[in-house]
Coordinates of N, CA and C in Angstrom, one line a residue:
M1 N -29.5 22.7 17.1 CA -29.9 21.6 17.7 C -29.2 21.5 19.2
Q2 N -30.0 20.9 20.2 CA -29.3 20.8 21.4 C -30.1 19.7 22.2
I3 N -29.4 19.0 23.0 CA -29.9 18.0 23.8 C -30.0 18.4 25.3
V4 N -31.2 18.3 25.8 CA -31.6 18.7 27.1 C -32.2 17.7 28.0
H5 N -31.9 17.8 29.3 CA -32.6 16.9 30.2 C -34.0 17.2 30.5
V6 N -34.8 16.2 30.7 CA -36.2 16.4 30.7 C -36.6 17.4 31.9
S7 N -35.7 17.5 32.8 CA -36.0 18.3 34.1 C -36.5 19.7 33.7
G8 N -36.0 20.2 32.5 CA -36.4 21.6 32.0 C -37.8 21.6 31.6
F9 N -38.7 20.5 31.8 CA -40.1 20.4 31.4 C -40.8 19.9 32.6
K10 N -42.0 20.3 32.7 CA -43.0 19.6 33.7 C -42.9 18.1 33.4
K11 N -42.9 17.3 34.5 CA -43.0 15.9 34.3 C -44.0 15.4 33.4
E12 N -45.3 15.9 33.8 CA -46.4 15.4 33.0 C -46.2 15.9 31.5
Y13 N -45.7 17.0 31.2 CA -45.6 17.3 29.6 C -44.4 16.4 29.1
A14 N -43.4 16.2 29.8 CA -42.3 15.4 29.2 C -42.9 14.0 28.9
L15 N -43.6 13.4 29.9 CA -44.1 12.1 29.8 C -45.1 11.9 28.5
N16 N -45.9 13.1 28.4 CA -46.9 13.1 27.4 C -46.3 13.2 26.1
M17 N -45.1 14.0 25.9 CA -44.4 14.1 24.8 C -43.8 12.8 24.3
I18 N -43.2 12.2 25.3 CA -42.6 10.8 25.0 C -43.8 9.8 24.5
N19 N -44.9 9.9 25.0 CA -45.9 8.9 24.8 C -46.4 9.2 23.3
I20 N -46.5 10.5 23.2 CA -47.0 10.8 21.7 C -46.0 10.4 20.6
M21 N -44.7 10.8 20.9 CA -43.7 10.3 20.0 C -43.6 8.8 19.8
E22 N -43.8 8.1 20.8 CA -43.7 6.6 20.8 C -44.8 6.1 19.9
R23 N -46.0 6.6 20.1 CA -47.3 6.2 19.3 C -47.0 6.5 17.7
I24 N -46.3 7.5 17.6 CA -46.0 7.7 16.1 C -44.9 6.8 15.6
C25 N -44.0 6.4 16.5 CA -42.9 5.8 16.0 C -43.0 4.2 16.1
F26 N -43.7 3.8 17.1 CA -43.7 2.3 17.5 C -45.2 1.7 17.5
D27 N -45.3 0.5 17.3 CA -46.7 -0.3 17.3 C -47.0 -0.6 18.8
G28 N -46.1 -0.7 19.7 CA -46.3 -1.2 21.0 C -45.1 -1.0 21.9
D29 N -45.2 -1.6 23.0 CA -44.1 -1.5 23.9 C -43.7 -0.1 24.4
F30 N -44.7 0.6 24.8 CA -44.5 2.1 25.1 C -44.0 2.3 26.4
V31 N -43.2 3.3 26.7 CA -42.8 3.6 28.0 C -43.7 3.9 29.0
T32 N -43.8 3.1 30.1 CA -45.0 3.3 31.1 C -44.5 4.5 32.0
E33 N -45.4 4.9 32.7 CA -45.2 6.1 33.7 C -44.1 5.8 34.6
D34 N -44.2 4.4 35.2 CA -43.2 3.9 36.2 C -41.7 3.9 35.4
D35 N -41.6 3.5 34.1 CA -40.5 3.5 33.5 C -39.9 4.9 33.4
F36 N -40.7 5.9 33.1 CA -40.3 7.3 33.0 C -39.8 7.7 34.4
I37 N -40.6 7.5 35.5 CA -40.3 7.8 36.8 C -38.9 7.3 37.2
N38 N -38.8 6.0 37.0 CA -37.6 5.2 37.4 C -36.4 5.7 36.6
N39 N -36.5 6.2 35.4 CA -35.5 6.6 34.6 C -35.3 8.0 34.4
Y40 N -36.1 8.9 35.1 CA -36.1 10.3 34.8 C -34.9 11.0 35.0
D41 N -33.9 10.7 35.7 CA -32.6 11.3 35.9 C -31.7 11.0 34.6
R42 N -32.2 9.9 33.7 CA -31.4 9.7 32.5 C -32.3 9.7 31.3
T43 N -33.1 10.7 31.2 CA -34.0 10.8 30.1 C -33.7 12.2 29.5
Y44 N -33.4 12.3 28.1 CA -33.1 13.5 27.4 C -34.1 13.7 26.3
F45 N -34.2 14.9 25.9 CA -34.9 15.3 24.7 C -33.9 15.9 23.6
L46 N -34.1 15.6 22.4 CA -33.4 16.4 21.2 C -34.1 17.5 20.9
L47 N -33.8 18.8 20.9 CA -34.5 19.9 20.4 C -33.9 20.5 19.0
D48 N -34.8 20.6 18.1 CA -34.2 21.4 16.9 C -34.0 22.9 17.1
I49 N -33.6 23.5 16.2 CA -33.2 25.0 16.2 C -34.6 25.9 16.7
L50 N -35.8 25.3 16.6 CA -36.9 26.1 17.0 C -37.4 25.5 18.3
N51 N -36.5 24.7 18.9 CA -36.8 24.1 20.2 C -38.1 23.2 20.2
D52 N -38.4 22.7 19.1 CA -39.3 21.6 19.1 C -38.6 20.3 19.4
I53 N -39.6 19.4 20.0 CA -38.8 18.1 20.5 C -39.0 17.2 19.2
V54 N -37.8 16.7 18.7 CA -37.8 15.9 17.7 C -37.4 14.5 18.0
G55 N -36.8 14.2 19.3 CA -36.4 12.8 19.6 C -36.4 12.8 21.1
Y56 N -36.0 11.6 21.6 CA -35.7 11.3 23.1 C -35.0 10.2 23.1
Y57 N -34.2 10.0 24.3 CA -33.7 8.7 24.7 C -33.6 8.6 26.2
M58 N -33.8 7.4 26.6 CA -33.7 7.0 28.1 C -32.8 5.8 28.3
W59 N -31.9 6.0 29.5 CA -31.0 4.9 29.7 C -31.0 4.6 31.3
Y60 N -30.4 3.5 31.5 CA -30.1 3.4 32.9 C -28.8 2.5 33.1
P61 N -28.1 2.6 34.3 CA -26.9 2.0 34.5 C -27.0 0.6 34.9
E62 N -26.2 -0.3 34.4 CA -26.1 -1.7 34.9 C -24.8 -1.7 35.7
E63 N -24.2 -2.7 36.0 CA -23.1 -2.9 36.9 C -21.8 -2.3 36.2
D64 N -21.7 -2.7 34.9 CA -20.5 -2.2 34.1 C -20.8 -1.7 32.9
Y65 N -22.0 -1.3 32.5 CA -22.3 -0.7 31.2 C -23.6 0.2 31.2
A66 N -23.7 1.1 30.3 CA -25.0 1.9 30.3 C -26.0 1.2 29.2
Y67 N -27.2 1.0 29.7 CA -28.2 0.3 28.8 C -29.0 1.3 28.2
L68 N -29.1 1.4 27.0 CA -29.9 2.3 26.1 C -31.3 1.6 26.0
Y69 N -32.1 2.4 26.8 CA -33.6 1.6 27.2 C -34.5 1.9 26.0
S70 N -34.6 3.3 25.8 CA -35.5 3.7 24.7 C -34.9 4.8 24.0
F71 N -35.3 4.8 22.6 CA -34.6 5.6 21.8 C -35.5 5.9 20.6
A72 N -36.0 7.0 20.3 CA -36.9 7.5 19.2 C -36.6 8.8 18.7
I73 N -36.8 9.0 17.4 CA -37.0 10.1 16.6 C -38.2 10.3 16.0
D74 N -38.9 11.5 16.1 CA -40.1 11.6 15.6 C -40.2 11.2 13.9
K75 N -40.9 10.6 13.5 CA -41.0 10.1 12.0 C -40.8 11.3 11.0
Y76 N -41.3 12.4 11.4 CA -41.3 13.6 10.6 C -40.0 14.1 10.5
Y77 N -39.0 13.8 11.4 CA -37.7 14.4 11.4 C -36.5 13.3 11.1
Q78 N -37.0 12.1 10.7 CA -36.2 11.0 10.4 C -35.4 11.4 9.2
G79 N -34.0 10.8 9.1 CA -33.4 11.0 7.9 C -32.6 12.4 7.9
N80 N -32.4 13.0 9.0 CA -31.9 14.3 9.2 C -30.5 14.3 10.0
G81 N -30.2 13.1 10.3 CA -29.0 12.9 11.2 C -29.3 13.2 12.8
Y82 N -30.6 13.4 13.1 CA -30.8 13.4 14.6 C -30.4 12.2 15.5
S83 N -30.8 11.0 14.7 CA -30.3 9.9 15.5 C -28.7 9.7 15.8
K84 N -28.0 10.2 15.0 CA -26.4 10.2 15.2 C -26.3 11.3 16.1
T85 N -26.8 12.4 16.2 CA -26.6 13.4 17.2 C -26.8 12.8 18.6
M86 N -28.2 12.2 18.7 CA -28.5 11.6 19.9 C -27.6 10.4 20.5
L87 N -27.3 9.6 19.6 CA -26.4 8.4 19.9 C -25.1 8.9 20.5
E88 N -24.5 9.9 19.6 CA -23.2 10.4 20.0 C -23.3 11.0 21.3
Y89 N -24.3 11.8 21.6 CA -24.4 12.4 23.0 C -24.4 11.3 24.2
F90 N -25.3 10.4 23.9 CA -25.3 9.3 24.8 C -24.2 8.6 25.1
L91 N -23.4 8.2 24.0 CA -22.1 7.5 24.3 C -21.1 8.3 24.9
A92 N -21.0 9.6 24.6 CA -19.9 10.5 25.2 C -20.3 10.9 26.6
N93 N -21.6 10.9 27.1 CA -22.1 11.5 28.3 C -22.5 10.4 29.3
S94 N -22.6 9.2 29.0 CA -23.1 8.2 30.0 C -22.2 8.0 31.1
G95 N -21.0 8.1 30.9 CA -20.1 7.9 31.9 C -19.5 6.4 32.0
Y96 N -19.9 5.7 30.9 CA -19.5 4.3 30.9 C -18.7 4.1 29.6
N97 N -17.8 3.1 29.7 CA -17.0 2.8 28.4 C -17.8 1.5 27.6
R98 N -18.8 1.0 28.2 CA -19.5 -0.2 27.6 C -20.8 0.3 27.6
H99 N -21.6 0.0 26.4 CA -22.9 0.4 26.2 C -23.6 -0.7 25.4
C100 N -25.0 -0.8 25.9 CA -25.7 -2.2 25.4 C -27.1 -1.5 25.0
L101 N -27.7 -2.2 24.1 CA -29.3 -1.9 23.7 C -29.8 -3.1 23.2
H102 N -31.1 -3.0 22.9 CA -31.9 -3.8 22.2 C -32.7 -3.2 21.0
V103 N -32.8 -3.9 20.0 CA -33.5 -3.4 18.7 C -34.3 -4.6 18.2
R104 N -35.3 -4.2 17.6 CA -36.1 -5.2 16.6 C -35.4 -5.7 15.5
P105 N -35.4 -7.0 15.2 CA -34.7 -7.5 14.1 C -35.0 -6.7 12.7
D106 N -36.4 -6.3 12.7 CA -36.6 -5.7 11.4 C -36.5 -4.2 11.3
N107 N -35.8 -3.6 12.3 CA -35.5 -2.2 12.3 C -34.0 -2.1 11.7
N108 N -34.1 -2.1 10.4 CA -32.7 -2.1 9.7 C -32.0 -0.9 9.8
K109 N -32.5 0.2 9.7 CA -31.9 1.6 9.9 C -31.4 1.8 11.1
A110 N -31.9 1.2 12.2 CA -31.5 1.4 13.6 C -30.2 0.4 13.7
I111 N -30.4 -0.8 13.3 CA -29.2 -1.6 13.3 C -28.1 -1.2 12.6
Q112 N -28.2 -0.6 11.4 CA -27.0 -0.1 10.7 C -26.3 1.1 11.4
L113 N -27.3 2.0 12.0 CA -26.7 3.1 12.8 C -26.0 2.6 14.0
Y114 N -26.5 1.6 14.6 CA -25.6 1.0 15.8 C -24.3 0.3 15.4
K115 N -24.4 -0.3 14.3 CA -23.2 -1.0 13.8 C -22.1 0.0 13.3
N116 N -22.6 1.1 12.7 CA -21.7 2.2 12.3 C -21.2 2.9 13.5
Y117 N -21.6 2.7 14.7 CA -21.0 3.4 16.0 C -20.3 2.2 16.7
G118 N -20.1 1.2 16.1 CA -19.3 0.0 16.7 C -20.1 -0.9 17.6
F119 N -21.3 -0.9 17.5 CA -22.2 -2.1 18.3 C -22.1 -3.3 17.5
I120 N -22.0 -4.4 18.2 CA -22.0 -5.7 17.5 C -23.1 -6.5 18.3
Q121 N -23.7 -7.5 17.4 CA -24.8 -8.3 17.9 C -24.1 -9.3 18.8
T122 N -24.7 -9.3 20.1 CA -24.0 -10.5 21.0 C -25.1 -11.5 21.4
D123 N -26.3 -11.2 21.1 CA -27.5 -12.3 21.6 C -28.7 -11.8 20.7
T124 N -29.7 -12.9 20.9 CA -31.1 -12.7 20.5 C -31.9 -13.1 21.7
V125 N -33.0 -12.5 22.1 CA -34.0 -12.8 23.0 C -35.2 -13.1 22.5
D126 N -35.7 -14.2 22.5 CA -37.0 -14.6 22.1 C -38.0 -13.9 22.9
N127 N -39.2 -13.7 22.2 CA -40.5 -12.9 22.9 C -40.1 -11.8 23.8
F128 N -39.2 -11.0 23.3 CA -38.7 -9.8 24.2 C -39.8 -8.8 24.2
Y129 N -40.5 -8.5 23.0 CA -41.5 -7.5 22.9 C -42.8 -7.9 23.1
E130 N -43.8 -7.0 23.5 CA -45.2 -7.4 23.7 C -46.0 -8.3 22.8
D131 N -45.6 -8.0 21.6 CA -46.1 -8.7 20.4 C -45.4 -10.2 20.2
G132 N -44.4 -10.5 21.0 CA -43.8 -11.7 20.9 C -42.6 -11.8 20.0
T133 N -42.2 -10.5 19.4 CA -41.1 -10.4 18.6 C -39.9 -10.6 19.3
S134 N -38.9 -11.2 18.8 CA -37.5 -11.3 19.4 C -36.8 -9.9 19.5
A135 N -35.6 -9.9 20.1 CA -34.8 -8.6 20.0 C -33.4 -8.9 19.9
I136 N -32.7 -8.1 19.2 CA -31.4 -8.4 19.0 C -30.6 -7.5 20.1
I137 N -29.8 -8.0 20.7 CA -29.0 -7.4 21.8 C -27.7 -6.9 21.1
M138 N -27.2 -5.7 21.3 CA -26.1 -5.1 20.8 C -25.2 -4.5 21.8
L139 N -23.9 -4.7 21.7 CA -22.9 -4.2 22.7 C -21.7 -3.4 22.1
K140 N -21.4 -2.4 22.8 CA -20.3 -1.6 22.2 C -19.2 -1.6 23.3
N141 N -18.2 -1.8 23.0 CA -17.0 -1.8 24.2 C -16.1 -0.8 23.6
E142 N -15.8 0.2 24.4 CA -14.7 1.3 24.0 C -13.4 0.8 24.4
I143 N -12.5 1.3 23.6 CA -11.2 0.8 24.0 C -10.3 2.0 24.8

């Protein structure tokens, strides 16, 4: 398994792979081309031993923390520890001591993963997603 920056792929291919994965994993709120372009320098793919793309994450810097903007593992590969691998890589390589993210309240697996890595719920934002669902905001402070 390895995590690679999307620059190793043609931009059109990378965006297409993210769009395919999101449509498999999510019901809406997909990464737009502008999101991808604006966060290109901070977008990574997780590859398995056969170099298949099994997941991706995108983040951007805020004033004093790294914000995990989008994070997905292909449903076919879920349950194999890939989320842990990607999250650990993000936390270790963002260059920040504080990390923030948003998650749907019904995404219990993700919420538990984030809690296991020290994230705590700090807020809820109403009507965060396109379908009107709220989002849980979670924060992790490193010591």
